[in-house]
mmCIF file of C-alpha atoms in Angstrom:
data_model
loop_
_atom_site.group_PDB
_atom_site.id
_atom_site.type_symbol
_atom_site.label_atom_id
_atom_site.label_comp_id
_atom_site.label_asym_id
_atom_site.label_seq_id
_atom_site.Cartn_x
_atom_site.Cartn_y
_atom_site.Cartn_z
ATOM 1 C CA MET A 28 -54.817 29.554 66.042
ATOM 2 C CA THR A 29 -51.831 27.104 65.109
ATOM 3 C CA ILE A 30 -48.668 26.032 66.404
ATOM 4 C CA GLN A 31 -47.095 28.624 64.803
ATOM 5 C CA ASN A 32 -48.651 31.727 65.884
ATOM 6 C CA LEU A 33 -48.427 30.353 69.563
ATOM 7 C CA ASN A 34 -44.622 30.002 68.752
ATOM 8 C CA ILE A 35 -44.333 26.733 70.134
ATOM 9 C CA LYS A 36 -41.570 24.949 68.298
ATOM 10 C CA ASP A 37 -42.454 22.122 65.753
ATOM 11 C CA LYS A 38 -41.479 20.665 62.494
ATOM 12 C CA LYS A 39 -44.267 21.098 59.731
ATOM 13 C CA LEU A 40 -45.623 17.393 58.739
ATOM 14 C CA LYS A 41 -43.407 16.806 55.370
ATOM 15 C CA ILE A 42 -45.014 14.187 53.048
ATOM 16 C CA HIS A 43 -42.047 13.215 50.726
ATOM 17 C CA ASN A 44 -41.180 16.719 49.236
ATOM 18 C CA LYS A 45 -44.086 18.968 50.159
ATOM 19 C CA GLU A 46 -44.920 20.409 53.543
ATOM 20 C CA PHE A 47 -48.350 21.120 55.234
ATOM 21 C CA ASN A 48 -48.861 22.853 58.375
ATOM 22 C CA SER A 49 -52.160 21.160 59.596
ATOM 23 C CA ARG A 50 -51.870 17.914 60.787
ATOM 24 C CA LEU A 51 -55.634 16.726 59.994
ATOM 25 C CA MET A 52 -56.802 15.498 56.658
ATOM 26 C CA LEU A 53 -60.368 15.274 56.079
ATOM 27 C CA GLY A 54 -62.133 12.836 53.830
ATOM 28 C CA THR A 55 -64.914 13.791 51.123
ATOM 29 C CA GLY A 56 -67.547 11.426 51.354
ATOM 30 C CA LYS A 57 -70.872 10.700 53.441
ATOM 31 C CA PHE A 58 -71.971 14.051 53.711
ATOM 32 C CA LYS A 59 -75.182 15.038 53.219
ATOM 33 C CA THR A 60 -75.215 18.219 51.359
ATOM 34 C CA LEU A 61 -72.294 20.088 48.931
ATOM 35 C CA PHE A 62 -72.200 22.786 51.907
ATOM 36 C CA ASP A 63 -71.881 20.741 54.238
ATOM 37 C CA MET A 64 -68.777 19.424 53.213
ATOM 38 C CA GLN A 65 -67.401 22.902 52.273
ATOM 39 C CA ASP A 66 -68.204 24.416 55.710
ATOM 40 C CA SER A 67 -66.310 21.450 57.369
ATOM 41 C CA ILE A 68 -62.784 21.751 55.305
ATOM 42 C CA LYS A 69 -63.067 25.183 55.675
ATOM 43 C CA PHE A 70 -63.582 25.082 59.919
ATOM 44 C CA SER A 71 -61.260 22.278 60.146
ATOM 45 C CA GLN A 72 -58.665 23.996 58.734
ATOM 46 C CA THR A 73 -57.254 21.137 57.000
ATOM 47 C CA GLU A 74 -54.946 21.838 53.657
ATOM 48 C CA ILE A 75 -55.191 17.672 52.747
ATOM 49 C CA VAL A 76 -58.419 16.549 51.529
ATOM 50 C CA THR A 77 -58.998 12.969 49.965
ATOM 51 C CA VAL A 78 -61.369 12.033 47.568
ATOM 52 C CA ALA A 79 -62.257 8.492 45.926
ATOM 53 C CA ILE A 80 -61.677 8.628 41.767
ATOM 54 C CA ARG A 81 -64.605 5.982 41.580
ATOM 55 C CA ARG A 82 -66.857 8.504 42.208
ATOM 56 C CA LEU A 83 -66.171 10.940 39.689
ATOM 57 C CA ASN A 84 -67.037 11.409 36.124
ATOM 58 C CA SER A 85 -64.249 12.394 34.239
ATOM 59 C CA GLU A 86 -65.663 13.496 31.255
ATOM 60 C CA GLN A 87 -68.489 16.037 32.951
ATOM 61 C CA LEU A 88 -65.544 16.811 35.802
ATOM 62 C CA LEU A 89 -65.309 20.357 35.272
ATOM 63 C CA LYS A 90 -68.673 21.275 33.706
ATOM 64 C CA LYS A 91 -70.738 21.306 36.517
ATOM 65 C CA SER A 92 -70.926 21.912 40.402
ATOM 66 C CA ASN A 93 -69.400 19.083 42.214
ATOM 67 C CA LEU A 94 -66.826 18.371 45.055
ATOM 68 C CA ILE A 95 -63.961 19.258 43.008
ATOM 69 C CA THR A 96 -65.103 22.467 41.447
ATOM 70 C CA SER A 97 -66.109 23.928 44.859
ATOM 71 C CA LEU A 98 -62.640 23.575 46.556
ATOM 72 C CA ASP A 99 -60.198 26.094 45.806
ATOM 73 C CA TRP A 100 -57.875 23.596 44.802
ATOM 74 C CA ASN A 101 -54.841 27.020 45.362
ATOM 75 C CA LYS A 102 -55.471 26.530 48.797
ATOM 76 C CA LEU A 103 -56.142 22.487 49.389
ATOM 77 C CA TRP A 104 -53.915 20.297 48.017
ATOM 78 C CA LEU A 105 -55.882 16.932 46.314
ATOM 79 C CA LEU A 106 -55.231 13.661 47.800
ATOM 80 C CA PRO A 107 -56.881 11.238 45.227
ATOM 81 C CA ASN A 108 -57.972 7.579 46.309
ATOM 82 C CA THR A 109 -58.446 4.410 45.114
ATOM 83 C CA ALA A 110 -61.520 3.511 46.982
ATOM 84 C CA GLY A 111 -63.322 0.571 45.836
ATOM 85 C CA ALA A 112 -60.155 -1.220 44.579
ATOM 86 C CA LYS A 113 -60.326 -4.748 45.418
ATOM 87 C CA THR A 114 -57.334 -5.616 43.517
ATOM 88 C CA ALA A 115 -54.023 -4.021 43.183
ATOM 89 C CA GLU A 116 -54.570 -3.997 39.313
ATOM 90 C CA GLU A 117 -57.777 -1.564 39.842
ATOM 91 C CA ALA A 118 -55.669 0.053 42.270
ATOM 92 C CA ILE A 119 -53.144 1.154 39.739
ATOM 93 C CA ARG A 120 -55.777 2.559 37.019
ATOM 94 C CA LEU A 121 -57.191 4.529 39.874
ATOM 95 C CA ALA A 122 -54.007 6.429 40.328
ATOM 96 C CA CYS A 123 -53.554 6.827 37.210
ATOM 97 C CA LEU A 124 -56.738 8.742 36.790
ATOM 98 C CA GLY A 125 -56.059 10.549 40.357
ATOM 99 C CA ARG A 126 -52.765 11.661 38.900
ATOM 100 C CA GLU A 127 -54.466 12.685 35.954
ATOM 101 C CA LEU A 128 -56.994 14.523 37.392
ATOM 102 C CA THR A 129 -54.763 16.653 39.917
ATOM 103 C CA LYS A 130 -52.848 17.526 36.753
ATOM 104 C CA LYS A 131 -56.849 19.337 35.576
ATOM 105 C CA ILE A 132 -56.808 21.369 38.895
ATOM 106 C CA GLY A 133 -53.673 22.568 38.101
ATOM 107 C CA GLN A 134 -51.663 20.869 40.577
ATOM 108 C CA LYS A 135 -49.114 19.864 38.331
ATOM 109 C CA GLU A 136 -46.543 18.562 40.684
ATOM 110 C CA ASN A 137 -49.158 16.681 42.410
ATOM 111 C CA ASN A 138 -48.304 12.542 42.593
ATOM 112 C CA PHE A 139 -50.208 11.712 45.500
ATOM 113 C CA VAL A 140 -52.349 9.012 45.717
ATOM 114 C CA LYS A 141 -53.727 7.251 49.074
ATOM 115 C CA LEU A 142 -53.817 3.732 48.182
ATOM 116 C CA GLU A 143 -56.785 1.362 48.929
ATOM 117 C CA VAL A 144 -56.819 -2.432 48.131
ATOM 118 C CA ILE A 145 -59.886 -3.773 49.715
ATOM 119 C CA SER A 146 -61.060 -6.921 48.713
ATOM 120 C CA ASP A 147 -62.788 -7.773 51.968
ATOM 121 C CA PRO A 148 -67.059 -6.225 51.756
ATOM 122 C CA LYS A 149 -68.018 -7.098 55.497
ATOM 123 C CA TYR A 150 -65.577 -5.739 57.282
ATOM 124 C CA LEU A 151 -63.386 -3.869 54.833
ATOM 125 C CA LEU A 152 -59.681 -4.748 55.767
ATOM 126 C CA PRO A 153 -57.374 -3.877 53.620
ATOM 127 C CA ASP A 154 -55.485 -6.747 51.111
ATOM 128 C CA PRO A 155 -51.747 -6.595 52.483
ATOM 129 C CA ILE A 156 -50.308 -8.506 49.691
ATOM 130 C CA GLY A 157 -52.179 -6.636 46.951
ATOM 131 C CA THR A 158 -51.280 -3.308 48.882
ATOM 132 C CA ILE A 159 -47.669 -4.123 48.733
ATOM 133 C CA LYS A 160 -47.875 -5.247 44.665
ATOM 134 C CA ALA A 161 -49.689 -2.276 44.048
ATOM 135 C CA ALA A 162 -47.266 0.162 45.970
ATOM 136 C CA LYS A 163 -44.198 -1.468 44.339
ATOM 137 C CA PHE A 164 -45.550 -0.538 41.071
ATOM 138 C CA LEU A 165 -46.802 2.849 41.980
ATOM 139 C CA VAL A 166 -43.416 4.244 43.366
ATOM 140 C CA GLN A 167 -41.552 3.136 40.161
ATOM 141 C CA LYS A 168 -43.791 5.048 38.354
ATOM 142 C CA GLY A 169 -43.294 8.031 40.837
ATOM 143 C CA PHE A 170 -46.056 8.464 42.459
ATOM 144 C CA CYS A 171 -46.337 9.366 46.072
ATOM 145 C CA VAL A 172 -47.652 6.596 47.658
ATOM 146 C CA LEU A 173 -49.712 7.006 51.166
ATOM 147 C CA PRO A 174 -50.792 3.150 51.690
ATOM 148 C CA TYR A 175 -53.744 2.214 54.015
ATOM 149 C CA ILE A 176 -53.208 -0.516 55.994
ATOM 150 C CA CYS A 177 -53.702 -2.486 59.085
ATOM 151 C CA PRO A 178 -52.141 -1.857 62.139
ATOM 152 C CA ASP A 179 -48.950 -4.665 61.215
ATOM 153 C CA PRO A 180 -45.834 -3.120 62.251
ATOM 154 C CA MET A 181 -43.990 -5.717 59.521
ATOM 155 C CA LEU A 182 -46.461 -4.662 56.993
ATOM 156 C CA ALA A 183 -45.872 -0.942 57.770
ATOM 157 C CA LYS A 184 -41.835 -1.541 57.791
ATOM 158 C CA HIS A 185 -41.906 -3.240 54.200
ATOM 159 C CA LEU A 186 -44.073 -0.654 52.676
ATOM 160 C CA GLU A 187 -41.416 1.597 54.105
ATOM 161 C CA ASP A 188 -38.425 0.071 52.263
ATOM 162 C CA ILE A 189 -40.790 -0.058 49.156
ATOM 163 C CA GLY A 190 -40.432 3.830 49.227
ATOM 164 C CA CYS A 191 -43.862 5.144 50.111
ATOM 165 C CA ALA A 192 -44.325 8.150 51.391
ATOM 166 C CA THR A 193 -46.182 7.597 54.656
ATOM 167 C CA VAL A 194 -48.077 4.372 56.163
ATOM 168 C CA MET A 195 -51.863 4.947 57.219
ATOM 169 C CA PRO A 196 -52.501 2.202 59.635
ATOM 170 C CA PHE A 197 -55.991 2.352 61.012
ATOM 171 C CA GLY A 198 -57.292 3.124 64.466
ATOM 172 C CA SER A 199 -60.462 0.570 63.820
ATOM 173 C CA PRO A 200 -62.245 -0.593 60.570
ATOM 174 C CA ILE A 201 -63.783 2.549 58.273
ATOM 175 C CA GLY A 202 -66.671 4.368 59.581
ATOM 176 C CA SER A 203 -67.100 2.038 62.755
ATOM 177 C CA GLY A 204 -66.456 4.822 65.125
ATOM 178 C CA GLN A 205 -64.550 2.195 67.496
ATOM 179 C CA GLY A 206 -62.079 4.732 68.110
ATOM 180 C CA ILE A 207 -58.160 3.896 68.470
ATOM 181 C CA GLN A 208 -57.937 -0.132 68.667
ATOM 182 C CA ASN A 209 -54.592 -2.227 69.255
ATOM 183 C CA ILE A 210 -52.661 0.433 70.785
ATOM 184 C CA LEU A 211 -49.402 -1.854 71.184
ATOM 185 C CA ASN A 212 -49.185 -2.045 67.288
ATOM 186 C CA LEU A 213 -50.177 1.277 66.231
ATOM 187 C CA LYS A 214 -46.905 2.405 69.269
ATOM 188 C CA ILE A 215 -44.626 -0.102 66.878
ATOM 189 C CA ILE A 216 -45.011 1.430 63.687
ATOM 190 C CA ILE A 217 -44.904 5.036 65.187
ATOM 191 C CA GLU A 218 -41.537 4.051 67.245
ATOM 192 C CA ASN A 219 -39.987 1.785 63.908
ATOM 193 C CA SER A 220 -40.953 4.269 61.088
ATOM 194 C CA LYS A 221 -39.261 6.799 59.542
ATOM 195 C CA ILE A 222 -41.677 7.864 57.617
ATOM 196 C CA PRO A 223 -44.865 10.029 58.913
ATOM 197 C CA VAL A 224 -47.239 7.885 60.352
ATOM 198 C CA ILE A 225 -50.765 8.633 59.830
ATOM 199 C CA ILE A 226 -53.990 7.468 61.342
ATOM 200 C CA ASP A 227 -56.803 6.395 59.200
ATOM 201 C CA ALA A 228 -60.474 5.145 59.850
ATOM 202 C CA GLY A 229 -62.020 4.636 63.170
ATOM 203 C CA ILE A 230 -61.729 7.764 64.742
ATOM 204 C CA ALA A 231 -65.359 9.433 65.919
ATOM 205 C CA THR A 232 -64.823 12.123 68.550
ATOM 206 C CA ALA A 233 -61.662 14.695 69.171
ATOM 207 C CA SER A 234 -60.595 13.132 72.446
ATOM 208 C CA GLU A 235 -59.670 10.256 70.150
ATOM 209 C CA ALA A 236 -58.056 12.273 67.627
ATOM 210 C CA ALA A 237 -55.987 13.805 70.439
ATOM 211 C CA PHE A 238 -55.031 10.429 71.613
ATOM 212 C CA ALA A 239 -53.809 9.435 68.192
ATOM 213 C CA MET A 240 -51.672 12.480 68.332
ATOM 214 C CA GLU A 241 -50.237 11.825 71.922
ATOM 215 C CA LEU A 242 -49.579 8.651 71.057
ATOM 216 C CA GLY A 243 -46.892 9.901 68.607
ATOM 217 C CA ALA A 244 -48.467 10.241 64.986
ATOM 218 C CA ASP A 245 -47.879 12.701 62.299
ATOM 219 C CA GLY A 246 -51.263 13.111 61.452
ATOM 220 C CA VAL A 247 -55.095 11.687 61.476
ATOM 221 C CA LEU A 248 -57.453 11.578 58.424
ATOM 222 C CA VAL A 249 -61.239 11.654 59.505
ATOM 223 C CA ASN A 250 -64.500 11.507 57.132
ATOM 224 C CA THR A 251 -67.235 9.621 58.672
ATOM 225 C CA ALA A 252 -66.905 11.176 62.577
ATOM 226 C CA ILE A 253 -67.451 14.687 60.923
ATOM 227 C CA ALA A 254 -69.900 13.903 57.430
ATOM 228 C CA GLN A 255 -72.197 12.164 60.174
ATOM 229 C CA SER A 256 -72.477 13.816 62.638
ATOM 230 C CA GLN A 257 -75.237 16.097 63.507
ATOM 231 C CA LYS A 258 -73.173 19.412 63.020
ATOM 232 C CA PRO A 259 -70.610 18.457 60.896
ATOM 233 C CA LYS A 260 -69.267 22.222 60.916
ATOM 234 C CA GLN A 261 -68.781 22.256 64.671
ATOM 235 C CA MET A 262 -67.306 18.831 64.693
ATOM 236 C CA ALA A 263 -64.472 19.594 61.978
ATOM 237 C CA ILE A 264 -63.490 22.223 64.416
ATOM 238 C CA ALA A 265 -63.532 19.875 66.962
ATOM 239 C CA MET A 266 -61.494 17.742 65.658
ATOM 240 C CA GLN A 267 -58.847 20.613 64.413
ATOM 241 C CA LEU A 268 -58.714 21.502 67.800
ATOM 242 C CA GLY A 269 -58.403 17.588 69.187
ATOM 243 C CA VAL A 270 -55.427 16.914 66.549
ATOM 244 C CA GLN A 271 -53.611 20.222 67.864
ATOM 245 C CA GLY A 272 -54.144 19.354 71.524
ATOM 246 C CA GLY A 273 -52.999 15.896 71.146
ATOM 247 C CA ARG A 274 -49.743 17.602 69.243
ATOM 248 C CA PHE A 275 -49.069 19.931 71.887
ATOM 249 C CA SER A 276 -48.988 17.434 74.860
ATOM 250 C CA TYR A 277 -47.063 15.018 72.455
ATOM 251 C CA LEU A 278 -44.440 17.617 72.468
ATOM 252 C CA SER A 279 -44.836 18.756 76.080
ATOM 253 C CA GLY A 280 -43.759 15.491 76.728
ATOM 254 C CA ARG A 281 -45.990 13.615 79.493
ATOM 255 C CA ILE A 282 -45.147 12.808 83.050
ATOM 256 C CA PRO A 283 -44.322 9.082 84.249
ATOM 257 C CA SER A 284 -46.943 6.551 85.661
ATOM 258 C CA THR A 285 -46.474 5.687 88.961
ATOM 259 C CA LYS A 286 -48.138 3.041 91.470
ATOM 260 C CA PHE A 287 -48.462 5.388 94.375
ATOM 261 C CA ALA A 288 -49.940 8.770 94.652
ATOM 262 C CA ASN A 289 -47.560 11.411 94.812
ATOM 263 C CA ALA A 290 -48.630 15.154 96.273
ATOM 264 C CA SER A 291 -48.769 17.782 94.571
ATOM 265 C CA SER A 292 -47.843 20.001 97.175
ATOM 266 C CA PRO A 293 -45.606 18.133 99.350
ATOM 267 C CA VAL A 294 -45.448 18.859 103.096
ATOM 268 C CA GLN A 295 -41.748 18.419 103.473
ATOM 269 C CA GLY A 296 -39.462 21.614 102.799
ATOM 270 C CA THR A 297 -42.253 24.125 103.065
ATOM 271 C CA LYS A 298 -43.206 26.958 105.681
ATOM 272 C CA PHE A 299 -46.536 27.231 107.155
ATOM 273 C CA LEU A 300 -48.505 30.219 108.198
ATOM 274 C CA TYR A 301 -50.873 29.772 111.318
ATOM 275 C CA PHE A 302 -53.403 31.984 112.427
#
C-alpha cells in the first residue's frame, strides 16, 4: 500500500532530477546474511540503497555473489557512500570510485554520492569542515551530493548554498539507537531548507521513523535498526509503514496543542434523548 494507490495528494521525493515513490532509504551494512539484506530491501519497498564503497573489491566486484550482484539495479537506485573517509581527500577518492561503480551496473546517469567525512573514532561525528571542503569539490565535478551532517542549521544552509542536493542530519549518532534527538535544530533545518532533508542515523523503531516524518522531513535512512533486529524483514516492513504513517500524519496537519482539555463531544447545541 502506498500514498499513490490511496489517492492521497503528495509529491514524489525529488532529489536533483530524479524522482522516487518511497521516502525510506536503506543501508546495506551489518546484516547477518546476504539473504536478510535482500529480503529487507524487498519488503521495505525502498528505491534507494546505499553502499559503502570501501567495503567493495572493484576488481572482483562483478565476478562473484556479493551485495552488488545480488540486487536488481533496474529497480533500485545505488547511493554510493564514502563511509570510512577521515579526510575530504579520502572522501573525494571514494566518491570517484562510487561513480565508476554506478556506471558498471548500468546507471550511467547516476552521479549520486552520500558524503561522509568522519575523523572522530569514538562518537563517529561528521567533520563539518572536511564535509564542506569535499562537497564544494564534488559539486563542481558534477556530483549529486547528499552530505551526512550533525543537526547544525547553519552548516545545512551553507551546504545548500554550495549546491548539495540534500542535507542528511542525524537523529542521533550512527548505530546508537538513541532515536530523534535535538528536535529543535532538526525543525529549524527542515523549516529553512529548500532542498530535501533526510534524517539519517540513530533511528531504532518504526515510531521514531514516523516521528521524523511528522517533523516534516522528506525521508529517512535506516540501517542498523533493521540489520541488527531479531527479524530484519519484519522490521523493514515496520519501518516502511512508519515512514508512510508519519508522512500521512504530516500531510494531514496536526491539531494545535492546548493547555486545557477540550471535550470531543460538547454538550452545548446538542439534543438529548431520555429513556
